[in-house]
Amino acid sequence: MAKTEAREKIPASLWLLLLVVGSAYMTSRYDFQLSTLTIPQFQASLGMSDQQAAFMTGLVKLGAIPAIFMVFWADKIGRKPVFLWSIIGFSIAAVIASRAQSANALLLGLFLTRLFTMIGELLAIVLIAEAAPPKSRAYMLGILAICGTLGDATAIISYGALGDMKDSWRLLYLLGAIPAVLVIFWRKALKESDAFVTANAEHKAHHQSMNPFHGLKANWKTMAGICLVLFLFWIPVSPALSLLSKHLQSDVGWTQAGVSTLQMGAGMMGFVGNSVGGYLSDRIGRKIVGGGGILLTGLGLAGVYFFASTPFIAGFYAVALLGWFATLVATRAITTESFDTEARATATGTAEIAASSAAFAGNVLVAQLIPLAGNTGNAILWLTPIVVLCFCAFLFLKETKGRAMT
């Protein structure tokens, strides 16, 4: 009987929604992954120093912050229109990045790419969370994240196959504009969230408009706690993930093909971390899975940057990815389940502001620490103890497993 209660039937309509939203999520992750993989290539092409590249990477992370203003409108006018416009936006941004002839032009393209891909990612999470049964919600969010992993894998494979070509990064970014054509299909296949339609109708019946900030204000302590956790998590994790390709090629002496092989092999842990992490999060709770994931992420990334041996780097990177994906599934479930429909997208975006601010701060700190630490790897190692503080803050969040959407 317990097993039956734990496993709610997932309707065919939800799988169709996952197909539509997941395919868009996949393409957005492809675009974002390129901004980390191709750092050595566009750095060489545009004559940028290590510090300039690290600082630009940090600025690009800030592109997620303006996303909150567009995500806010998803709580006002609906998830569907804002989601579709985000796809068009990151497709145009991909073209701008591919045509960049200066560091500033590239920064603009990458900044806009991060802005629109973040909008798409946040609304994809909200759409799936609102449609999924309570006891299968984290699992479905994990499957959605697997779609993102497929986008990462596509970028990695393309990077490995075309990386030896001169200015191959331009072609890779140009390919990221293809999704704009698919908007025609997505526009017809994607339906508005039932939760939003119901909430909006109830507000209109009482002659009221949807007010996202009202929901945030009523639950501000939870919002503050989630933001603190994400801020402490991403300060060390963002630069560690973003600058890994640079570290392995410049500090350890790996080839571009070697980096692609590592990303492809260890990236398989994303499938395990997302699916198993989501499954366990629905069974034993978001806090156990999220807390364990935070510690695994910190341990894994510390090992990656501490050791120079290929087997150790590969092994610790797999551990880091396993923890990272499990943490993402758990924190996303907690965020979407902690707020009402009228504030859910805005709350998800607000949490991302904390994460993106931390990503910017982490990359800037690494850029400043490189002269003192000697190289990128040592600078990142100096930041990894912050993960322990993140774990402590996470312990204070409330468990939301099985909570119904309101």
Short mmCIF file of C-alpha atoms in Angstrom, two decimals:
data_model
loop_
_atom_site.label_atom_id
_atom_site.label_comp_id
_atom_site.label_asym_id
_atom_site.label_seq_id
_atom_site.Cartn_x
_atom_site.Cartn_y
_atom_site.Cartn_z
CA MET A 1 0.00 0.00 0.00
CA ALA A 2 2.86 2.38 0.83
CA LYS A 3 4.41 1.74 -2.54
CA THR A 4 1.15 2.54 -4.32
CA GLU A 5 0.77 5.80 -2.45
CA ALA A 6 4.36 6.75 -3.23
CA ARG A 7 3.94 6.10 -6.94
CA GLU A 8 1.20 8.29 -8.36
CA LYS A 9 0.25 7.68 -11.96
CA ILE A 10 1.79 10.26 -14.27
CA PRO A 11 -0.77 11.23 -16.95
CA ALA A 12 0.07 11.18 -20.65
CA SER A 13 -0.61 14.93 -20.85
CA LEU A 14 2.27 15.56 -18.44
CA TRP A 15 4.67 13.50 -20.56
CA LEU A 16 3.59 15.53 -23.60
CA LEU A 17 4.21 18.74 -21.67
CA LEU A 18 7.62 17.42 -20.67
CA LEU A 19 8.41 16.70 -24.32
CA VAL A 20 7.55 20.26 -25.37
CA VAL A 21 9.12 22.07 -22.42
CA GLY A 22 12.04 19.66 -22.20
CA SER A 23 13.06 20.14 -25.83
CA ALA A 24 13.15 23.91 -25.32
CA TYR A 25 15.06 23.41 -22.05
CA MET A 26 17.56 21.23 -23.88
CA THR A 27 18.32 23.91 -26.46
CA SER A 28 18.72 26.60 -23.80
CA ARG A 29 21.24 24.42 -21.94
CA TYR A 30 23.14 23.90 -25.19
CA ASP A 31 23.57 27.65 -25.55
CA PHE A 32 24.60 28.10 -21.91
CA GLN A 33 27.08 25.20 -21.93
CA LEU A 34 28.92 26.74 -24.87
CA SER A 35 29.67 29.86 -22.82
CA THR A 36 31.78 27.73 -20.47
CA LEU A 37 33.31 25.24 -22.91
CA THR A 38 34.56 27.76 -25.44
CA ILE A 39 36.35 30.11 -23.03
CA PRO A 40 39.87 29.12 -24.21
CA GLN A 41 38.84 29.46 -27.87
CA PHE A 42 37.19 32.89 -27.78
CA GLN A 43 39.91 34.03 -25.37
CA ALA A 44 42.55 33.20 -27.97
CA SER A 45 40.48 34.53 -30.86
CA LEU A 46 39.84 37.91 -29.23
CA GLY A 47 43.16 38.26 -27.37
CA MET A 48 41.79 38.19 -23.80
CA SER A 49 43.89 37.57 -20.68
CA ASP A 50 43.01 34.99 -18.00
CA GLN A 51 41.72 37.70 -15.68
CA GLN A 52 39.64 39.28 -18.45
CA ALA A 53 38.12 35.89 -19.30
CA ALA A 54 37.28 35.18 -15.65
CA PHE A 55 35.78 38.64 -15.19
CA MET A 56 33.69 38.32 -18.37
CA THR A 57 32.44 34.94 -17.18
CA GLY A 58 31.26 36.63 -13.99
CA LEU A 59 29.52 39.44 -15.87
CA VAL A 60 27.74 36.91 -18.06
CA LYS A 61 26.30 35.27 -14.94
CA LEU A 62 24.64 38.60 -14.11
CA GLY A 63 22.51 38.18 -17.21
CA ALA A 64 20.24 36.00 -15.10
CA ILE A 65 19.35 38.87 -12.76
CA PRO A 66 17.23 40.93 -15.22
CA ALA A 67 15.36 37.69 -15.93
CA ILE A 68 13.39 38.26 -12.74
CA PHE A 69 11.58 41.21 -14.33
CA MET A 70 10.34 39.10 -17.24
CA VAL A 71 9.60 36.09 -15.05
CA PHE A 72 7.47 38.44 -12.93
CA TRP A 73 5.19 38.86 -15.94
CA ALA A 74 4.73 35.09 -16.10
CA ASP A 75 2.84 35.48 -12.81
CA LYS A 76 0.79 38.31 -14.30
CA ILE A 77 -0.06 37.32 -17.89
CA GLY A 78 0.81 33.61 -17.97
CA ARG A 79 3.72 31.22 -18.31
CA LYS A 80 3.25 30.36 -21.99
CA PRO A 81 3.82 33.74 -23.73
CA VAL A 82 6.87 34.63 -21.64
CA PHE A 83 8.34 31.16 -22.17
CA LEU A 84 7.98 31.39 -25.96
CA TRP A 85 9.53 34.86 -26.08
CA SER A 86 12.51 33.58 -24.13
CA ILE A 87 13.19 31.03 -26.87
CA ILE A 88 13.20 33.72 -29.53
CA GLY A 89 15.42 35.87 -27.33
CA PHE A 90 18.20 33.33 -26.75
CA SER A 91 18.16 32.39 -30.44
CA ILE A 92 18.84 36.02 -31.41
CA ALA A 93 21.49 36.27 -28.69
CA ALA A 94 23.25 33.21 -30.11
CA VAL A 95 23.56 34.98 -33.47
CA ILE A 96 25.01 38.08 -31.80
CA ALA A 97 27.62 35.99 -29.97
CA SER A 98 28.60 34.11 -33.12
CA ARG A 99 29.23 37.39 -35.01
CA ALA A 100 31.19 39.16 -32.24
CA GLN A 101 34.41 40.85 -33.34
CA SER A 102 35.40 42.29 -29.97
CA ALA A 103 35.28 41.34 -26.31
CA ASN A 104 32.47 43.84 -25.67
CA ALA A 105 30.34 42.47 -28.51
CA LEU A 106 30.87 38.94 -27.25
CA LEU A 107 29.96 40.04 -23.74
CA LEU A 108 26.68 41.47 -25.05
CA GLY A 109 25.83 38.25 -26.87
CA LEU A 110 26.69 36.02 -23.92
CA PHE A 111 24.89 38.31 -21.47
CA LEU A 112 21.69 38.19 -23.52
CA THR A 113 22.09 34.44 -23.97
CA ARG A 114 22.21 33.98 -20.22
CA LEU A 115 19.26 36.34 -19.72
CA PHE A 116 16.89 34.52 -22.06
CA THR A 117 18.05 30.98 -21.35
CA MET A 118 17.50 31.66 -17.65
CA ILE A 119 13.94 32.85 -18.29
CA GLY A 120 13.26 29.68 -20.25
CA GLU A 121 14.82 27.43 -17.62
CA LEU A 122 12.92 29.02 -14.73
CA LEU A 123 9.55 28.82 -16.47
CA ALA A 124 10.21 25.26 -17.57
CA ILE A 125 10.67 24.35 -13.91
CA VAL A 126 7.46 26.16 -12.93
CA LEU A 127 5.43 24.58 -15.74
CA ILE A 128 6.49 21.04 -14.82
CA ALA A 129 6.18 21.61 -11.07
CA GLU A 130 2.62 22.92 -11.41
CA ALA A 131 1.51 20.04 -13.62
CA ALA A 132 3.17 17.14 -11.76
CA PRO A 133 1.45 15.08 -9.02
CA PRO A 134 2.77 16.04 -5.54
CA LYS A 135 4.43 12.70 -4.84
CA SER A 136 6.14 12.61 -8.23
CA ARG A 137 7.05 16.29 -8.53
CA ALA A 138 10.77 16.06 -7.75
CA TYR A 139 11.06 13.02 -10.03
CA MET A 140 9.53 14.94 -12.95
CA LEU A 141 11.79 17.91 -12.22
CA GLY A 142 14.67 15.44 -12.35
CA ILE A 143 13.53 14.18 -15.76
CA LEU A 144 13.31 17.80 -16.93
CA ALA A 145 16.87 18.32 -15.75
CA ILE A 146 17.91 15.28 -17.80
CA CYS A 147 16.62 17.14 -20.85
CA GLY A 148 18.98 19.92 -19.86
CA THR A 149 21.78 17.37 -19.52
CA LEU A 150 21.09 16.26 -23.09
CA GLY A 151 21.54 19.87 -24.16
CA ASP A 152 24.84 19.99 -22.28
CA ALA A 153 25.89 16.74 -23.94
CA THR A 154 25.00 18.07 -27.39
CA ALA A 155 27.19 21.11 -26.79
CA ILE A 156 30.04 18.94 -25.49
CA ILE A 157 29.89 16.55 -28.45
CA SER A 158 29.73 19.43 -30.93
CA TYR A 159 32.61 21.15 -29.16
CA GLY A 160 34.75 18.02 -29.35
CA ALA A 161 33.92 17.40 -33.01
CA LEU A 162 34.39 20.96 -34.30
CA GLY A 163 36.86 22.32 -31.76
CA ASP A 164 39.93 21.95 -33.99
CA MET A 165 38.44 24.20 -36.69
CA LYS A 166 39.51 27.84 -36.69
CA ASP A 167 36.97 30.00 -34.85
CA SER A 168 34.75 26.93 -34.41
CA TRP A 169 33.08 28.61 -31.45
CA ARG A 170 31.33 30.98 -33.86
CA LEU A 171 29.71 28.11 -35.74
CA LEU A 172 28.72 26.40 -32.49
CA TYR A 173 26.95 29.53 -31.27
CA LEU A 174 25.24 30.03 -34.62
CA LEU A 175 23.76 26.54 -34.35
CA GLY A 176 22.18 27.68 -31.10
CA ALA A 177 19.83 29.94 -33.07
CA ILE A 178 17.97 27.01 -34.66
CA PRO A 179 15.31 26.82 -31.88
CA ALA A 180 13.74 30.06 -33.13
CA VAL A 181 12.30 28.06 -36.03
CA LEU A 182 10.75 25.52 -33.64
CA VAL A 183 8.72 28.19 -31.83
CA ILE A 184 6.01 27.65 -34.43
CA PHE A 185 5.57 24.08 -33.16
CA TRP A 186 5.98 24.93 -29.49
CA ARG A 187 3.40 27.73 -29.75
CA LYS A 188 0.70 25.27 -30.80
CA ALA A 189 1.75 22.34 -28.61
CA LEU A 190 2.26 24.21 -25.34
CA LYS A 191 -0.79 24.90 -23.18
CA GLU A 192 -1.06 27.43 -20.41
CA SER A 193 -0.53 26.12 -16.88
CA ASP A 194 -3.81 24.91 -15.34
CA ALA A 195 -2.65 26.21 -11.96
CA PHE A 196 -2.19 29.70 -13.40
CA VAL A 197 -5.53 29.61 -15.24
CA THR A 198 -7.35 28.58 -12.04
CA ALA A 199 -5.59 31.13 -9.83
CA ASN A 200 -6.14 33.92 -12.34
CA ALA A 201 -9.85 33.08 -12.61
CA GLU A 202 -10.23 33.11 -8.82
CA HIS A 203 -8.57 36.53 -8.57
CA LYS A 204 -10.80 37.93 -11.32
CA ALA A 205 -13.87 36.55 -9.57
CA HIS A 206 -12.92 38.66 -6.57
CA HIS A 207 -12.10 41.64 -8.82
CA GLN A 208 -8.41 41.34 -8.01
CA SER A 209 -5.28 41.06 -10.14
CA MET A 210 -2.44 38.62 -9.57
CA ASN A 211 0.11 40.18 -7.20
CA PRO A 212 3.36 38.15 -7.03
CA PHE A 213 4.94 40.42 -4.45
CA HIS A 214 2.09 39.80 -2.03
CA GLY A 215 2.95 36.10 -2.02
CA LEU A 216 6.65 36.81 -1.52
CA LYS A 217 5.98 39.18 1.37
CA ALA A 218 3.78 36.64 3.14
CA ASN A 219 6.55 34.06 3.03
CA TRP A 220 9.66 36.24 3.15
CA LYS A 221 11.55 34.16 5.73
CA THR A 222 11.45 31.10 3.50
CA MET A 223 12.49 33.21 0.52
CA ALA A 224 15.42 34.65 2.46
CA GLY A 225 16.51 31.18 3.57
CA ILE A 226 16.42 29.76 0.05
CA CYS A 227 18.36 32.74 -1.30
CA LEU A 228 21.02 32.37 1.40
CA VAL A 229 21.50 28.69 0.60
CA LEU A 230 21.81 29.31 -3.12
CA PHE A 231 24.15 32.26 -2.61
CA LEU A 232 26.54 30.24 -0.46
CA PHE A 233 26.31 27.28 -2.84
CA TRP A 234 27.09 29.12 -6.06
CA ILE A 235 29.99 31.28 -4.83
CA PRO A 236 32.42 28.34 -5.08
CA VAL A 237 30.47 26.06 -7.42
CA SER A 238 29.88 28.48 -10.30
CA PRO A 239 33.53 29.37 -10.98
CA ALA A 240 34.52 25.76 -10.37
CA LEU A 241 32.18 24.56 -13.13
CA SER A 242 32.59 27.52 -15.48
CA LEU A 243 36.39 27.57 -15.43
CA LEU A 244 36.97 23.81 -15.44
CA SER A 245 37.74 23.65 -19.16
CA LYS A 246 40.17 26.56 -18.77
CA HIS A 247 41.83 24.96 -15.71
CA LEU A 248 42.30 21.56 -17.32
CA GLN A 249 43.74 22.97 -20.55
CA SER A 250 45.90 25.75 -19.10
CA ASP A 251 46.93 24.47 -15.66
CA VAL A 252 46.91 20.69 -16.05
CA GLY A 253 47.82 20.45 -19.74
CA TRP A 254 44.79 18.61 -21.08
CA THR A 255 43.79 18.75 -24.73
CA GLN A 256 40.43 20.03 -25.92
CA ALA A 257 39.45 16.47 -26.87
CA GLY A 258 40.37 15.30 -23.38
CA VAL A 259 38.08 17.89 -21.80
CA SER A 260 35.22 16.80 -24.06
CA THR A 261 35.78 13.15 -23.13
CA LEU A 262 35.70 14.01 -19.42
CA GLN A 263 32.53 16.03 -19.81
CA MET A 264 30.82 13.26 -21.76
CA GLY A 265 31.88 10.46 -19.42
CA ALA A 266 31.29 12.18 -16.09
CA GLY A 267 28.24 13.92 -17.50
CA MET A 268 26.49 10.55 -17.48
CA MET A 269 26.29 11.06 -13.73
CA GLY A 270 23.80 13.80 -14.53
CA PHE A 271 21.30 11.17 -15.59
CA VAL A 272 21.80 9.35 -12.30
CA GLY A 273 21.83 12.48 -10.16
CA ASN A 274 18.69 13.90 -11.76
CA SER A 275 16.53 10.79 -11.94
CA VAL A 276 17.66 9.06 -8.74
CA GLY A 277 17.93 12.37 -6.89
CA GLY A 278 14.38 13.27 -7.89
CA TYR A 279 13.08 9.81 -7.02
CA LEU A 280 14.73 9.80 -3.59
CA SER A 281 13.63 13.37 -2.95
CA ASP A 282 10.00 12.27 -3.41
CA ARG A 283 10.53 9.26 -1.14
CA ILE A 284 12.78 10.34 1.74
CA GLY A 285 12.53 14.12 1.49
CA ARG A 286 14.07 17.17 -0.16
CA LYS A 287 16.28 18.00 2.82
CA ILE A 288 18.12 14.68 3.05
CA VAL A 289 18.81 14.58 -0.69
CA GLY A 290 19.66 18.27 -0.94
CA GLY A 291 21.93 18.27 2.11
CA GLY A 292 23.80 15.20 0.90
CA GLY A 293 24.08 16.69 -2.57
CA ILE A 294 25.64 19.89 -1.25
CA LEU A 295 28.35 17.98 0.60
CA LEU A 296 29.06 15.69 -2.38
CA THR A 297 29.36 18.70 -4.69
CA GLY A 298 31.90 20.41 -2.45
CA LEU A 299 33.94 17.25 -1.94
CA GLY A 300 33.95 16.40 -5.64
CA LEU A 301 34.99 19.84 -6.88
CA ALA A 302 37.72 20.12 -4.26
CA GLY A 303 39.13 16.82 -5.52
CA VAL A 304 38.95 17.94 -9.15
CA TYR A 305 41.02 21.04 -8.52
CA PHE A 306 43.38 19.46 -5.97
CA PHE A 307 44.57 16.44 -7.97
CA ALA A 308 46.40 16.42 -11.32
CA SER A 309 45.94 12.70 -12.00
CA THR A 310 43.38 11.94 -14.72
CA PRO A 311 41.62 9.07 -12.84
CA PHE A 312 41.26 11.20 -9.71
CA ILE A 313 39.95 14.18 -11.67
CA ALA A 314 37.42 12.01 -13.52
CA GLY A 315 36.27 10.26 -10.35
CA PHE A 316 35.87 13.39 -8.26
CA TYR A 317 34.14 15.19 -11.12
CA ALA A 318 31.58 12.37 -11.31
CA VAL A 319 30.97 12.75 -7.56
CA ALA A 320 30.61 16.52 -7.94
CA LEU A 321 28.07 16.19 -10.75
CA LEU A 322 26.10 13.57 -8.84
CA GLY A 323 25.84 15.94 -5.87
CA TRP A 324 25.21 19.01 -8.02
CA PHE A 325 22.24 17.56 -9.88
CA ALA A 326 20.74 16.12 -6.70
CA THR A 327 21.06 19.53 -5.04
CA LEU A 328 19.39 21.30 -7.97
CA VAL A 329 16.42 18.93 -7.99
CA ALA A 330 15.89 19.27 -4.23
CA THR A 331 16.22 23.06 -4.07
CA ARG A 332 13.99 23.57 -7.09
CA ALA A 333 11.30 21.38 -5.55
CA ILE A 334 11.50 23.28 -2.25
CA THR A 335 11.29 26.65 -4.03
CA THR A 336 8.28 25.82 -6.22
CA GLU A 337 6.42 24.10 -3.37
CA SER A 338 6.94 26.90 -0.85
CA PHE A 339 4.91 29.57 -2.70
CA ASP A 340 1.40 30.02 -4.08
CA THR A 341 0.72 30.11 -7.82
CA GLU A 342 0.51 33.91 -7.97
CA ALA A 343 4.12 34.19 -6.74
CA ARG A 344 5.71 30.90 -7.82
CA ALA A 345 7.49 32.11 -10.96
CA THR A 346 8.63 35.31 -9.25
CA ALA A 347 9.92 33.32 -6.26
CA THR A 348 11.82 31.00 -8.58
CA GLY A 349 13.31 34.04 -10.31
CA THR A 350 14.18 35.70 -7.00
CA ALA A 351 16.04 32.57 -5.94
CA GLU A 352 17.95 32.73 -9.19
CA ILE A 353 18.99 36.31 -8.47
CA ALA A 354 20.75 35.01 -5.36
CA ALA A 355 22.38 32.23 -7.37
CA SER A 356 23.46 34.53 -10.20
CA SER A 357 24.76 37.18 -7.81
CA ALA A 358 26.82 34.49 -6.11
CA ALA A 359 28.05 33.24 -9.49
CA PHE A 360 29.21 36.74 -10.35
CA ALA A 361 30.83 37.21 -6.95
CA GLY A 362 32.54 33.82 -7.15
CA ASN A 363 34.03 34.46 -10.58
CA VAL A 364 35.19 37.94 -9.58
CA LEU A 365 36.77 36.54 -6.42
CA VAL A 366 38.60 33.92 -8.47
CA ALA A 367 39.86 36.61 -10.86
CA GLN A 368 41.19 38.60 -7.92
CA LEU A 369 42.70 35.55 -6.22
CA ILE A 370 44.57 34.21 -9.28
CA PRO A 371 47.64 36.46 -8.75
CA LEU A 372 47.80 35.40 -5.07
CA ALA A 373 47.00 31.72 -5.56
CA GLY A 374 49.23 31.26 -8.60
CA ASN A 375 46.61 29.79 -10.93
CA THR A 376 42.89 29.29 -11.44
CA GLY A 377 42.76 25.91 -9.71
CA ASN A 378 44.28 27.11 -6.45
CA ALA A 379 42.04 30.19 -6.41
CA ILE A 380 38.94 28.00 -6.67
CA LEU A 381 40.20 25.65 -3.94
CA TRP A 382 40.37 28.60 -1.56
CA LEU A 383 36.60 29.10 -2.01
CA THR A 384 35.41 25.50 -1.59
CA PRO A 385 35.07 25.61 2.26
CA ILE A 386 32.08 27.93 1.76
CA VAL A 387 30.09 24.80 0.86
CA VAL A 388 30.09 23.85 4.55
CA LEU A 389 28.31 27.12 5.39
CA CYS A 390 25.79 26.38 2.64
CA PHE A 391 25.05 22.98 4.19
CA CYS A 392 24.47 24.56 7.61
CA ALA A 393 22.04 27.13 6.14
CA PHE A 394 20.20 24.39 4.22
CA LEU A 395 19.41 22.59 7.46
CA PHE A 396 17.10 25.46 8.48
CA LEU A 397 14.82 25.16 5.43
CA LYS A 398 11.42 23.48 5.87
CA GLU A 399 10.66 20.11 4.32
CA THR A 400 8.10 20.37 1.48
CA LYS A 401 7.84 16.75 0.28
CA GLY A 402 4.34 15.91 -0.91
CA ARG A 403 3.00 19.45 -0.54
CA ALA A 404 0.08 20.26 -2.87
CA MET A 405 0.25 23.29 -5.16
CA THR A 406 -2.12 26.13 -4.18
#
